[in-house]
Short mmCIF file of C-alpha atoms in Angstrom, two decimals:
data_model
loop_
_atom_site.label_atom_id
_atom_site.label_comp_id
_atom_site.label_asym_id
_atom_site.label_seq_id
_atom_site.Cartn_x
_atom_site.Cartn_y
_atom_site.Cartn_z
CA UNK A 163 0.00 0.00 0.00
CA UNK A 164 2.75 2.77 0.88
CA UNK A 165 4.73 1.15 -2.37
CA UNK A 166 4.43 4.15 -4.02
CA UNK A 167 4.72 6.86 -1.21
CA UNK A 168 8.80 4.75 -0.45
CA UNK A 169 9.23 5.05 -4.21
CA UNK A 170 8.18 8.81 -4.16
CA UNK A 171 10.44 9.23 -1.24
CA UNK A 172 13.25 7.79 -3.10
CA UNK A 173 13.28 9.51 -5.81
CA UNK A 174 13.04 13.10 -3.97
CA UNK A 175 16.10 11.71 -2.27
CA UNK A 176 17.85 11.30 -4.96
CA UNK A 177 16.92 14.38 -6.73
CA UNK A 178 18.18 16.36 -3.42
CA UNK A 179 21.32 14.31 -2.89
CA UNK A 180 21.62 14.80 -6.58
CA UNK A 181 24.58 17.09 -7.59
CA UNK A 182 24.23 20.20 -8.99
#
């Protein structure tokens, strides 16, 4: 059921860990 909100989550963290 939260599949998709730990996927979300992921990918925010990697867009703010993401070097810029």
């Amino acid at each position: 059921m939260g599949n998709r909100k730990i996927v979300k989550g992921a990918f925010i963290t990697k867009v703010l860990f993401s070097p810029k």
